[in-house]
Short mmCIF file of C-alpha atoms and ligand atoms in Angstrom, two decimals:
data_model
loop_
_atom_site.label_atom_id
_atom_site.label_comp_id
_atom_site.label_asym_id
_atom_site.label_seq_id
_atom_site.Cartn_x
_atom_site.Cartn_y
_atom_site.Cartn_z
CA MET P 1 73.23 41.39 -16.18
CA SER P 2 74.09 39.16 -18.91
CA ARG P 3 73.94 35.39 -19.94
CA ASP P 4 77.95 35.25 -19.10
CA GLU P 5 77.10 35.77 -15.40
CA GLY P 6 75.24 32.53 -15.33
CA PHE P 7 71.57 33.69 -14.87
CA ASP P 8 68.70 32.27 -16.69
CA PRO P 9 67.79 34.98 -19.05
CA ARG P 10 64.13 33.84 -19.59
CA ALA P 11 62.13 36.87 -18.47
CA LYS P 12 58.60 36.29 -17.14
CA LYS P 13 56.35 38.71 -19.05
CA HIS P 14 53.58 38.67 -16.50
CA LEU P 15 55.96 39.81 -13.83
CA GLY P 16 56.99 42.83 -15.94
CA GLN P 17 60.53 41.38 -16.20
CA ASN P 18 62.67 43.71 -18.42
CA PHE P 19 66.19 43.40 -16.94
CA LEU P 20 68.53 46.40 -17.28
CA HIS P 21 71.73 45.71 -18.67
CA GLU P 22 73.06 49.17 -19.99
CA ARG P 23 75.87 50.00 -17.65
CA GLY P 24 75.59 53.79 -18.43
CA VAL P 25 72.10 53.86 -17.31
CA ILE P 26 72.60 51.79 -14.18
CA ALA P 27 75.57 54.10 -13.22
CA LYS P 28 73.28 57.15 -13.68
CA ILE P 29 70.51 55.74 -11.58
CA VAL P 30 72.92 54.95 -8.65
CA GLN P 31 74.26 58.43 -9.01
CA ALA P 32 70.83 59.97 -8.86
CA ILE P 33 70.14 57.83 -5.65
CA ASP P 34 73.58 58.76 -4.22
CA PRO P 35 73.45 56.57 -1.17
CA ARG P 36 74.57 58.01 2.24
CA PRO P 37 76.04 55.88 5.02
CA ASP P 38 72.86 55.81 7.45
CA ASP P 39 70.36 55.46 4.35
CA ARG P 40 68.12 52.35 4.72
CA ILE P 41 67.59 51.53 1.00
CA VAL P 42 64.72 49.15 -0.01
CA GLU P 43 64.76 48.01 -3.59
CA ILE P 44 61.49 46.75 -5.28
CA GLY P 45 62.05 44.03 -7.70
CA PRO P 46 65.76 43.40 -7.68
CA GLY P 47 65.35 40.65 -10.65
CA GLN P 48 68.97 39.55 -11.44
CA GLY P 49 70.66 42.41 -9.49
CA ALA P 50 71.27 44.88 -12.17
CA LEU P 51 70.80 47.78 -9.67
CA THR P 52 71.16 45.63 -6.52
CA PHE P 53 74.74 44.79 -7.00
CA PRO P 54 76.11 48.43 -7.80
CA LEU P 55 74.11 49.67 -5.07
CA LEU P 56 75.60 47.03 -2.70
CA ASP P 57 79.03 47.99 -3.86
CA ARG P 58 78.26 51.63 -2.92
CA HIS P 59 76.31 51.18 0.17
CA GLY P 60 77.08 47.75 1.63
CA THR P 61 73.66 46.74 2.75
CA ILE P 62 70.36 46.61 1.02
CA THR P 63 66.85 45.08 1.55
CA ALA P 64 65.12 44.01 -1.58
CA ILE P 65 61.59 42.69 -2.23
CA GLU P 66 61.29 40.03 -4.94
CA PHE P 67 58.13 38.17 -5.83
CA ASP P 68 59.57 35.65 -8.21
CA ARG P 69 61.02 32.71 -6.13
CA ASP P 70 63.09 31.48 -9.16
CA LEU P 71 65.24 34.51 -8.78
CA LEU P 72 65.94 34.34 -5.18
CA LEU P 73 68.65 31.72 -5.06
CA PRO P 74 70.94 32.91 -7.75
CA LEU P 75 70.44 36.72 -6.62
CA ALA P 76 71.27 35.82 -2.97
CA ALA P 77 74.59 33.76 -4.03
CA ALA P 78 75.76 36.52 -6.44
CA ALA P 79 75.03 39.33 -4.00
CA ARG P 80 77.57 37.74 -1.45
CA ALA P 81 80.47 39.20 -3.45
CA HIS P 82 78.84 42.82 -3.16
CA GLY P 83 77.62 43.20 0.38
CA GLU P 84 74.80 42.26 2.70
CA LEU P 85 71.44 41.63 0.83
CA VAL P 86 68.35 41.17 2.91
CA LEU P 87 65.93 39.47 0.55
CA LEU P 88 62.19 39.36 1.21
CA ASN P 89 60.25 36.94 -0.97
CA ALA P 90 57.00 39.02 -1.14
CA ASN P 91 54.48 40.89 -3.22
CA VAL P 92 55.55 44.44 -2.76
CA LEU P 93 51.80 45.55 -2.32
CA ASP P 94 51.70 43.32 0.70
CA VAL P 95 54.72 44.93 2.30
CA ASP P 96 54.13 47.35 5.22
CA PHE P 97 56.69 49.99 4.55
CA THR P 98 55.81 51.73 7.88
CA ALA P 99 56.67 48.57 9.89
CA LEU P 100 59.81 48.12 7.69
CA ALA P 101 60.99 51.50 8.69
CA GLU P 102 60.97 50.82 12.31
CA GLY P 103 60.22 54.53 13.08
CA GLY P 104 62.82 55.66 10.66
CA GLN P 105 62.67 56.42 6.95
CA LEU P 106 63.37 54.44 3.86
CA ARG P 107 64.77 55.18 0.54
CA LEU P 108 62.77 53.17 -2.06
CA VAL P 109 64.38 52.33 -5.45
CA GLY P 110 63.32 50.11 -8.24
CA ASN P 111 63.02 49.37 -11.94
CA LEU P 112 59.37 48.69 -11.38
CA PRO P 113 57.19 46.16 -13.08
CA TYR P 114 55.25 48.33 -15.42
CA ASN P 115 52.14 46.55 -15.15
CA LEU P 116 51.97 47.38 -11.47
CA SER P 117 53.35 50.89 -11.46
CA SER P 118 50.27 52.72 -10.36
CA PRO P 119 49.26 50.23 -7.52
CA ILE P 120 52.83 50.44 -6.26
CA LEU P 121 52.93 54.25 -6.40
CA PHE P 122 49.55 54.39 -4.28
CA HIS P 123 50.74 51.85 -1.93
CA ALA P 124 53.86 53.93 -1.27
CA LEU P 125 51.60 56.89 -0.71
CA ASP P 126 49.85 55.05 1.97
CA HIS P 127 53.26 54.94 3.77
CA ALA P 128 54.59 58.32 2.71
CA ALA P 129 55.56 59.22 6.30
CA ALA P 130 57.87 56.29 6.52
CA ILE P 131 59.63 57.18 3.09
CA GLN P 132 62.53 59.62 2.57
CA ASP P 133 62.50 59.48 -1.10
CA MET P 134 61.82 57.24 -4.16
CA HIS P 135 63.81 56.58 -7.28
CA PHE P 136 61.84 54.66 -9.83
CA MET P 137 62.15 53.58 -13.48
CA LEU P 138 58.75 53.55 -15.00
CA GLN P 139 57.21 53.86 -18.48
CA LYS P 140 57.94 57.28 -19.81
CA GLU P 141 54.27 58.07 -20.38
CA VAL P 142 53.55 57.20 -16.69
CA VAL P 143 56.32 59.66 -15.60
CA GLU P 144 54.75 62.27 -17.76
CA ARG P 145 51.40 61.79 -16.19
CA MET P 146 52.90 61.97 -12.64
CA ALA P 147 54.57 65.29 -13.42
CA ALA P 148 51.86 66.71 -15.54
CA ALA P 149 50.47 70.34 -14.81
CA PRO P 150 46.96 71.44 -15.02
CA GLY P 151 45.60 72.01 -18.51
CA SER P 152 47.91 69.13 -19.84
CA LYS P 153 46.07 66.38 -21.77
CA VAL P 154 47.88 63.90 -19.30
CA TYR P 155 47.01 65.69 -15.98
CA GLY P 156 44.91 63.49 -14.00
CA ARG P 157 44.24 61.62 -10.89
CA LEU P 158 47.81 60.22 -10.71
CA SER P 159 49.15 63.79 -11.16
CA VAL P 160 47.16 65.25 -8.41
CA MET P 161 47.43 62.37 -5.95
CA LEU P 162 51.33 62.26 -6.35
CA GLN P 163 51.99 65.96 -6.44
CA ALA P 164 49.67 66.52 -3.32
CA TYR P 165 52.00 64.10 -1.15
CA CYS P 166 55.35 64.42 -3.03
CA THR P 167 57.55 66.59 -5.04
CA VAL P 168 57.79 64.80 -8.38
CA THR P 169 61.08 65.38 -10.41
CA PRO P 170 61.57 63.61 -13.83
CA LEU P 171 65.26 62.78 -14.09
CA PHE P 172 66.08 61.17 -17.51
CA THR P 173 64.58 58.95 -20.21
CA VAL P 174 65.95 55.39 -21.12
CA PRO P 175 65.45 53.84 -24.58
CA PRO P 176 64.08 50.21 -24.77
CA GLY P 177 67.52 48.96 -25.81
CA ALA P 178 68.86 49.38 -22.26
CA PHE P 179 66.66 46.31 -21.24
CA ARG P 180 66.57 42.60 -21.93
CA PRO P 181 64.07 42.00 -23.40
CA ALA P 182 63.48 45.48 -24.74
CA PRO P 183 60.08 46.74 -23.70
CA LYS P 184 57.82 48.33 -26.48
CA VAL P 185 57.93 51.74 -24.72
CA ASP P 186 60.44 54.26 -23.71
CA SER P 187 61.18 54.58 -19.95
CA ALA P 188 62.07 57.30 -17.58
CA VAL P 189 63.62 57.67 -14.23
CA VAL P 190 61.79 59.80 -11.59
CA ARG P 191 62.39 61.03 -8.05
CA LEU P 192 59.56 61.33 -5.55
CA ARG P 193 60.09 63.12 -2.36
CA PRO P 194 57.19 62.89 0.20
CA ARG P 195 56.38 66.30 1.60
CA PRO P 196 56.91 66.62 5.34
CA ALA P 197 54.05 65.72 7.34
CA GLY P 198 51.97 68.75 8.39
CA THR P 199 52.85 70.67 5.11
CA ILE P 200 50.29 69.10 2.97
CA GLY P 201 47.18 70.60 4.44
CA ILE P 202 44.73 67.69 3.52
CA ASP P 203 42.38 67.32 6.46
CA ASP P 204 40.87 64.12 5.36
CA PRO P 205 43.09 61.96 3.08
CA ARG P 206 40.26 59.46 2.13
CA GLY P 207 37.81 62.35 1.31
CA PHE P 208 40.57 64.08 -0.81
CA GLU P 209 41.11 60.78 -2.80
CA ALA P 210 37.41 60.39 -3.29
CA VAL P 211 37.02 64.00 -4.70
CA VAL P 212 39.98 63.46 -7.05
CA ARG P 213 38.78 60.12 -8.28
CA ALA P 214 35.23 61.46 -8.92
CA ALA P 215 36.40 64.66 -10.48
CA PHE P 216 38.73 62.70 -13.09
CA GLY P 217 36.32 59.82 -13.34
CA GLN P 218 34.40 61.55 -15.94
CA ARG P 219 36.93 64.22 -17.07
CA ARG P 220 34.96 65.60 -19.75
CA LYS P 221 32.13 66.53 -17.46
CA THR P 222 31.80 69.82 -15.66
CA LEU P 223 32.93 69.69 -11.88
CA ARG P 224 29.11 70.22 -11.08
CA ASN P 225 28.18 67.02 -12.83
CA ALA P 226 31.21 64.85 -12.13
CA LEU P 227 30.89 65.57 -8.47
CA SER P 228 27.05 65.08 -8.23
CA GLY P 229 26.60 63.12 -5.05
CA ILE P 230 29.67 64.47 -3.38
CA ALA P 231 29.34 68.31 -3.72
CA ASP P 232 26.73 70.67 -5.17
CA ALA P 233 27.50 73.76 -6.97
CA ALA P 234 27.36 75.92 -3.87
CA ASP P 235 30.22 73.88 -2.29
CA ILE P 236 32.27 74.10 -5.43
CA ALA P 237 31.79 77.80 -5.44
CA GLY P 238 32.34 78.01 -1.70
CA ALA P 239 35.93 76.61 -2.34
CA GLY P 240 36.45 79.42 -4.77
CA LEU P 241 35.95 77.27 -7.87
CA ASP P 242 33.85 77.51 -11.03
CA PRO P 243 31.22 74.69 -10.86
CA GLY P 244 31.29 74.82 -14.77
CA ALA P 245 35.11 74.11 -14.77
CA ARG P 246 36.51 70.69 -15.54
CA ALA P 247 38.86 68.76 -13.32
CA GLU P 248 41.81 69.12 -15.69
CA GLN P 249 41.65 72.91 -15.05
CA LEU P 250 42.14 72.76 -11.13
CA SER P 251 45.40 72.91 -9.54
CA VAL P 252 46.41 70.44 -6.73
CA VAL P 253 45.79 73.26 -4.24
CA ASP P 254 42.32 73.76 -5.68
CA PHE P 255 41.52 70.01 -4.87
CA VAL P 256 42.72 70.34 -1.46
CA HIS P 257 40.61 73.39 -0.69
CA LEU P 258 37.50 71.69 -2.21
CA ALA P 259 38.11 68.43 -0.25
CA ASN P 260 38.61 70.20 3.07
CA ARG P 261 35.53 72.37 2.59
CA LEU P 262 33.60 69.14 2.10
CA HIS P 263 35.22 67.51 5.06
CA SER P 264 34.28 70.69 7.24
CA LYS P 265 30.84 70.45 6.33
CA ALA P 266 30.55 66.65 7.00
N1 LIG B 301 65.69 45.28 -11.07
C1 LIG B 301 65.87 44.44 -12.00
C2 LIG B 301 66.49 45.13 -13.25
O1 LIG B 301 66.48 46.36 -13.36
O2 LIG B 301 66.98 44.57 -14.11
C3 LIG B 301 64.51 43.87 -12.46
C4 LIG B 301 63.49 44.92 -13.02
S1 LIG B 301 62.08 44.01 -13.65
C5 LIG B 301 61.33 45.52 -14.63
C6 LIG B 301 60.74 44.11 -12.41
C7 LIG B 301 61.06 43.14 -11.29
O3 LIG B 301 59.95 43.16 -10.32
C8 LIG B 301 61.30 41.72 -11.55
O4 LIG B 301 62.46 41.07 -10.93
C9 LIG B 301 59.96 41.03 -11.15
O5 LIG B 301 60.16 39.60 -10.70
C10 LIG B 301 59.61 41.95 -9.99
N2 LIG B 301 58.28 41.91 -9.49
C11 LIG B 301 57.24 41.74 -10.24
N3 LIG B 301 55.94 41.78 -9.64
C12 LIG B 301 56.45 42.14 -8.30
C13 LIG B 301 55.73 42.21 -7.07
N4 LIG B 301 54.44 42.36 -7.09
N5 LIG B 301 56.44 42.42 -5.88
C14 LIG B 301 57.79 42.25 -5.92
N6 LIG B 301 58.53 42.21 -7.07
C15 LIG B 301 57.88 41.97 -8.30
#
């Protein structure tokens, strides 16, 4: 979106406002989302409408969640030429996606505020059953962490938690110049597809999260030490794992086995 279209171009840094303006990138994102007639698309942080308007042109109706009150009126006014925009003025972290989905499933999209990336991703995981898929623009380094495999330096809690519940597909990278103002980092678009309920195999989601958090809380330590208080060496060995191994060596399935074993003993 540019000055020519009458919007205040002053971006609020504390709200992660880096507005997309590169048409080619916007077209690629819309193409990746590929809206279908019955989809229920929910955009997080529509900003000045860079993604919203092309999505409305394709799809006709979108719900969008924007925290910044100053953006609402111009956004709603400009959206009328494109389709039906349902605007929610809220902090996305307070939005109950399960309630919003009304028994169906949502397609979440957004060029996310980078300072809130992880909280938004974890919030979405809490509502995974109500989400068909997600297409998010994030800091490239965050996308690398999300998609990392065991053994990688950036494999960690974010990788295990997201890959346990979703397939994670990095799509393409986006340079700083595609945004106004330009962020200091490269960006990337990623697709997340929640796995169907019943195929994940985690018996106790809270316990699983606690094990993953503890294991990576002190990633240089062996599992035996990092998990002390949660699991002893016999529990770890009983899950088929080496108590002397470190968290970054375990696959997502290893974590599921370990957490399920601890849950079965509880
Ligand atoms: N979609 C627009 C674009 O691509 O140009 C704006 C993207 S900008 C990176 C992030 C947007 O998220 C901003 O509009 C910002 O006001 C909004 N935002 C920031 N924190 C938010 C929150 N907690 N809940 C909802 N929206 C938020």
